[in-house]
């Protein structure tokens, strides 16, 4: 059997309602962007799950790595003053 | 919490019900076990389109035809979710298809039986999808993240499959004597193969030890089979169908049904290639895979041309 191709891998992001975030739904195989969009529509939105779709070639995604997790996210770990619950409010203060 | 996860060992994560994700460290046997199970699951969805596809042009009404088309399209989609999940473990889709064609990867034995009449479409939806759902619901909690997420999506879509099958059966049981006979005949042929879908008894299931330790499985074959029987028997009674098992009896103590002996010799025969449709299913898959080759090549050529003109 000669070498076969199953086309390229794309990641699919779906916006459920207008105004919302695009959320990762899964992946599809396709040879170009138009085919990737159509395949994503057929595979991930057969029941009105989407109002908009993004497709991105999987090899274009840059991701943080597991081994760097600790170092990478550490800077935010000790800054609890970024959360509103850090602050002590005087008794009786409202709507703040 | 994230920091904790990064430094935690594989088995610790499993024991704390933390999903394993594609880039995590995992034992080779875990990876191999999952590739085998997920690719078999994916192949089953795709091969399962054949016995039903056979009835699209002969569906008894436009409504029935639309529903059947939608159901088969779902099965194709489910196959694709699962292939994607397996690919995250480092196997390519080419390789999975090659293993299927070479007989190294299997698909569910149930699809080696033929769909002889329209009632079989009802029985497949009700019993085969019904059995698959029981299994898939328990797999929503499986330890490998991409597999678990594919299962959640699949379960959401599958429940229509079972209902449409049951509706066909109910409709026929409301019909003429011939129609009732046809429905009963389909149940007679599909009941035992559906029970076999859950695999061998716990006492002789070779892979289950590690599958439990790694939480790939969380319910045993026999537990899942019992669950299926307990919910299906009353559904048969509602529409007047008889379960073809003279030893089937309600066990008051267990609050569950006892069933008769499963013919594992038949199971072995079919799984080893001697079922009614094994050769036909595989020939069909190979034929259309080969006939589709030029489409994939044309798509690649078009992609390369787009690149050049940019």
mmCIF file with all atom_site columns, C-alpha atoms in Angstrom, chain A residues 1-10 14 24-35 39 42-47 49 63-71 73-74 77, chain B residues 2-3 5-7 13 23-25 70 73-78 80-81 84 87 93-94 97-98 101 153 156-158 160-161 286 289-290 293 296-297 299-300 302-303 306-307:
data_model
loop_
_atom_site.group_PDB
_atom_site.id
_atom_site.type_symbol
_atom_site.label_atom_id
_atom_site.label_alt_id
_atom_site.label_comp_id
_atom_site.label_asym_id
_atom_site.label_entity_id
_atom_site.label_seq_id
_atom_site.pdbx_PDB_ins_code
_atom_site.Cartn_x
_atom_site.Cartn_y
_atom_site.Cartn_z
_atom_site.occupancy
_atom_site.B_iso_or_equiv
_atom_site.pdbx_formal_charge
_atom_site.auth_seq_id
_atom_site.auth_comp_id
_atom_site.auth_asym_id
_atom_site.auth_atom_id
_atom_site.pdbx_PDB_model_num
ATOM 1  C CA . UNK A 1 1   ? 0.000   0.000  0.000  1.00 0.00 ? 1   UNK A CA 1
ATOM 2  C CA . UNK A 1 2   ? 1.448   3.415  -0.949 1.00 0.00 ? 2   UNK A CA 1
ATOM 3  C CA . UNK A 1 3   ? 1.762   6.174  1.585  1.00 0.00 ? 3   UNK A CA 1
ATOM 4  C CA . UNK A 1 4   ? -1.588  7.588  2.566  1.00 0.00 ? 4   UNK A CA 1
ATOM 5  C CA . UNK A 1 5   ? -2.481  10.954 3.983  1.00 0.00 ? 5   UNK A CA 1
ATOM 6  C CA . UNK A 1 6   ? -5.094  11.764 6.584  1.00 0.00 ? 6   UNK A CA 1
ATOM 7  C CA . UNK A 1 7   ? -4.559  15.505 6.029  1.00 0.00 ? 7   UNK A CA 1
ATOM 8  C CA . UNK A 1 8   ? -3.460  18.058 8.644  1.00 0.00 ? 8   UNK A CA 1
ATOM 9  C CA . UNK A 1 9   ? -4.582  18.455 12.234 1.00 0.00 ? 9   UNK A CA 1
ATOM 10 C CA . UNK A 1 10  ? -6.565  21.550 13.269 1.00 0.00 ? 10  UNK A CA 1
ATOM 11 C CA . UNK A 1 14  ? -16.531 27.225 19.314 1.00 0.00 ? 14  UNK A CA 1
ATOM 12 C CA . UNK A 1 24  ? -11.774 24.607 22.634 1.00 0.00 ? 24  UNK A CA 1
ATOM 13 C CA . UNK A 1 25  ? -14.070 21.814 21.447 1.00 0.00 ? 25  UNK A CA 1
ATOM 14 C CA . UNK A 1 26  ? -11.681 19.290 19.887 1.00 0.00 ? 26  UNK A CA 1
ATOM 15 C CA . UNK A 1 27  ? -9.803  18.718 16.652 1.00 0.00 ? 27  UNK A CA 1
ATOM 16 C CA . UNK A 1 28  ? -10.440 17.870 13.020 1.00 0.00 ? 28  UNK A CA 1
ATOM 17 C CA . UNK A 1 29  ? -8.383  16.754 10.047 1.00 0.00 ? 29  UNK A CA 1
ATOM 18 C CA . UNK A 1 30  ? -8.451  18.936 6.919  1.00 0.00 ? 30  UNK A CA 1
ATOM 19 C CA . UNK A 1 31  ? -6.155  20.090 4.126  1.00 0.00 ? 31  UNK A CA 1
ATOM 20 C CA . UNK A 1 32  ? -7.041  23.786 4.255  1.00 0.00 ? 32  UNK A CA 1
ATOM 21 C CA . UNK A 1 33  ? -8.896  26.344 6.370  1.00 0.00 ? 33  UNK A CA 1
ATOM 22 C CA . UNK A 1 34  ? -12.166 26.176 4.475  1.00 0.00 ? 34  UNK A CA 1
ATOM 23 C CA . UNK A 1 35  ? -12.331 22.390 4.768  1.00 0.00 ? 35  UNK A CA 1
ATOM 24 C CA . UNK A 1 39  ? -15.569 19.674 9.031  1.00 0.00 ? 39  UNK A CA 1
ATOM 25 C CA . UNK A 1 42  ? -20.288 18.972 10.790 1.00 0.00 ? 42  UNK A CA 1
ATOM 26 C CA . UNK A 1 43  ? -18.485 17.326 13.685 1.00 0.00 ? 43  UNK A CA 1
ATOM 27 C CA . UNK A 1 44  ? -19.008 19.769 16.582 1.00 0.00 ? 44  UNK A CA 1
ATOM 28 C CA . UNK A 1 45  ? -22.195 21.755 15.871 1.00 0.00 ? 45  UNK A CA 1
ATOM 29 C CA . UNK A 1 46  ? -24.840 19.275 14.723 1.00 0.00 ? 46  UNK A CA 1
ATOM 30 C CA . UNK A 1 47  ? -27.200 20.443 17.481 1.00 0.00 ? 47  UNK A CA 1
ATOM 31 C CA . UNK A 1 49  ? -23.878 24.262 19.725 1.00 0.00 ? 49  UNK A CA 1
ATOM 32 C CA . UNK A 1 63  ? 1.549   25.965 24.903 1.00 0.00 ? 63  UNK A CA 1
ATOM 33 C CA . UNK A 1 64  ? 3.119   26.179 28.329 1.00 0.00 ? 64  UNK A CA 1
ATOM 34 C CA . UNK A 1 65  ? 4.829   22.971 29.345 1.00 0.00 ? 65  UNK A CA 1
ATOM 35 C CA . UNK A 1 66  ? 4.110   20.794 32.314 1.00 0.00 ? 66  UNK A CA 1
ATOM 36 C CA . UNK A 1 67  ? 7.700   20.794 33.567 1.00 0.00 ? 67  UNK A CA 1
ATOM 37 C CA . UNK A 1 68  ? 7.672   24.610 33.739 1.00 0.00 ? 68  UNK A CA 1
ATOM 38 C CA . UNK A 1 69  ? 4.290   24.866 35.444 1.00 0.00 ? 69  UNK A CA 1
ATOM 39 C CA . UNK A 1 70  ? 5.689   25.698 38.858 1.00 0.00 ? 70  UNK A CA 1
ATOM 40 C CA . UNK A 1 71  ? 8.078   28.403 37.725 1.00 0.00 ? 71  UNK A CA 1
ATOM 41 C CA . UNK A 1 73  ? 2.739   30.390 37.352 1.00 0.00 ? 73  UNK A CA 1
ATOM 42 C CA . UNK A 1 74  ? 4.624   31.127 40.541 1.00 0.00 ? 74  UNK A CA 1
ATOM 43 C CA . UNK A 1 77  ? 0.828   32.748 43.715 1.00 0.00 ? 77  UNK A CA 1
ATOM 44 C CA . UNK B 2 2   ? -1.620  23.283 39.914 1.00 0.00 ? 2   UNK B CA 1
ATOM 45 C CA . UNK B 2 3   ? 1.837   23.280 41.445 1.00 0.00 ? 3   UNK B CA 1
ATOM 46 C CA . UNK B 2 5   ? -0.284  18.400 40.266 1.00 0.00 ? 5   UNK B CA 1
ATOM 47 C CA . UNK B 2 6   ? 2.927   19.121 38.344 1.00 0.00 ? 6   UNK B CA 1
ATOM 48 C CA . UNK B 2 7   ? 5.050   17.286 40.865 1.00 0.00 ? 7   UNK B CA 1
ATOM 49 C CA . UNK B 2 13  ? -2.975  11.443 40.278 1.00 0.00 ? 13  UNK B CA 1
ATOM 50 C CA . UNK B 2 23  ? 1.690   15.517 27.911 1.00 0.00 ? 23  UNK B CA 1
ATOM 51 C CA . UNK B 2 24  ? 1.735   13.927 31.382 1.00 0.00 ? 24  UNK B CA 1
ATOM 52 C CA . UNK B 2 25  ? 4.135   11.156 32.246 1.00 0.00 ? 25  UNK B CA 1
ATOM 53 C CA . UNK B 2 70  ? -28.868 11.813 11.451 1.00 0.00 ? 70  UNK B CA 1
ATOM 54 C CA . UNK B 2 73  ? -23.909 10.903 10.875 1.00 0.00 ? 73  UNK B CA 1
ATOM 55 C CA . UNK B 2 74  ? -23.608 10.961 14.685 1.00 0.00 ? 74  UNK B CA 1
ATOM 56 C CA . UNK B 2 75  ? -21.819 7.589  14.651 1.00 0.00 ? 75  UNK B CA 1
ATOM 57 C CA . UNK B 2 76  ? -19.317 8.956  12.130 1.00 0.00 ? 76  UNK B CA 1
ATOM 58 C CA . UNK B 2 77  ? -18.790 11.996 14.350 1.00 0.00 ? 77  UNK B CA 1
ATOM 59 C CA . UNK B 2 78  ? -18.293 9.787  17.400 1.00 0.00 ? 78  UNK B CA 1
ATOM 60 C CA . UNK B 2 80  ? -13.840 11.086 14.754 1.00 0.00 ? 80  UNK B CA 1
ATOM 61 C CA . UNK B 2 81  ? -13.939 12.329 18.387 1.00 0.00 ? 81  UNK B CA 1
ATOM 62 C CA . UNK B 2 84  ? -8.713  12.421 17.886 1.00 0.00 ? 84  UNK B CA 1
ATOM 63 C CA . UNK B 2 87  ? -4.095  10.534 18.390 1.00 0.00 ? 87  UNK B CA 1
ATOM 64 C CA . UNK B 2 93  ? -4.867  8.076  12.150 1.00 0.00 ? 93  UNK B CA 1
ATOM 65 C CA . UNK B 2 94  ? -3.130  6.405  9.189  1.00 0.00 ? 94  UNK B CA 1
ATOM 66 C CA . UNK B 2 97  ? -6.674  2.552  9.903  1.00 0.00 ? 97  UNK B CA 1
ATOM 67 C CA . UNK B 2 98  ? -3.792  0.368  8.772  1.00 0.00 ? 98  UNK B CA 1
ATOM 68 C CA . UNK B 2 101 ? -7.244  -3.254 7.740  1.00 0.00 ? 101 UNK B CA 1
ATOM 69 C CA . UNK B 2 153 ? -19.993 14.478 24.284 1.00 0.00 ? 153 UNK B CA 1
ATOM 70 C CA . UNK B 2 156 ? -25.178 13.532 25.240 1.00 0.00 ? 156 UNK B CA 1
ATOM 71 C CA . UNK B 2 157 ? -25.850 12.531 21.651 1.00 0.00 ? 157 UNK B CA 1
ATOM 72 C CA . UNK B 2 158 ? -26.484 8.806  22.082 1.00 0.00 ? 158 UNK B CA 1
ATOM 73 C CA . UNK B 2 160 ? -31.656 9.908  20.945 1.00 0.00 ? 160 UNK B CA 1
ATOM 74 C CA . UNK B 2 161 ? -30.280 6.797  19.239 1.00 0.00 ? 161 UNK B CA 1
ATOM 75 C CA . UNK B 2 286 ? -11.013 -1.119 2.636  1.00 0.00 ? 286 UNK B CA 1
ATOM 76 C CA . UNK B 2 289 ? -10.904 3.905  1.932  1.00 0.00 ? 289 UNK B CA 1
ATOM 77 C CA . UNK B 2 290 ? -9.050  3.083  -1.286 1.00 0.00 ? 290 UNK B CA 1
ATOM 78 C CA . UNK B 2 293 ? -7.654  8.095  -1.794 1.00 0.00 ? 293 UNK B CA 1
ATOM 79 C CA . UNK B 2 296 ? -7.368  13.106 -0.152 1.00 0.00 ? 296 UNK B CA 1
ATOM 80 C CA . UNK B 2 297 ? -4.606  13.480 -2.716 1.00 0.00 ? 297 UNK B CA 1
ATOM 81 C CA . UNK B 2 299 ? -7.095  18.041 -1.320 1.00 0.00 ? 299 UNK B CA 1
ATOM 82 C CA . UNK B 2 300 ? -3.359  17.945 -0.602 1.00 0.00 ? 300 UNK B CA 1
ATOM 83 C CA . UNK B 2 302 ? -4.996  22.015 -3.753 1.00 0.00 ? 302 UNK B CA 1
ATOM 84 C CA . UNK B 2 303 ? -3.428  22.979 -0.432 1.00 0.00 ? 303 UNK B CA 1
ATOM 85 C CA . UNK B 2 306 ? -2.774  27.668 -2.438 1.00 0.00 ? 306 UNK B CA 1
ATOM 86 C CA . UNK B 2 307 ? 0.579   27.894 -0.651 1.00 0.00 ? 307 UNK B CA 1
#
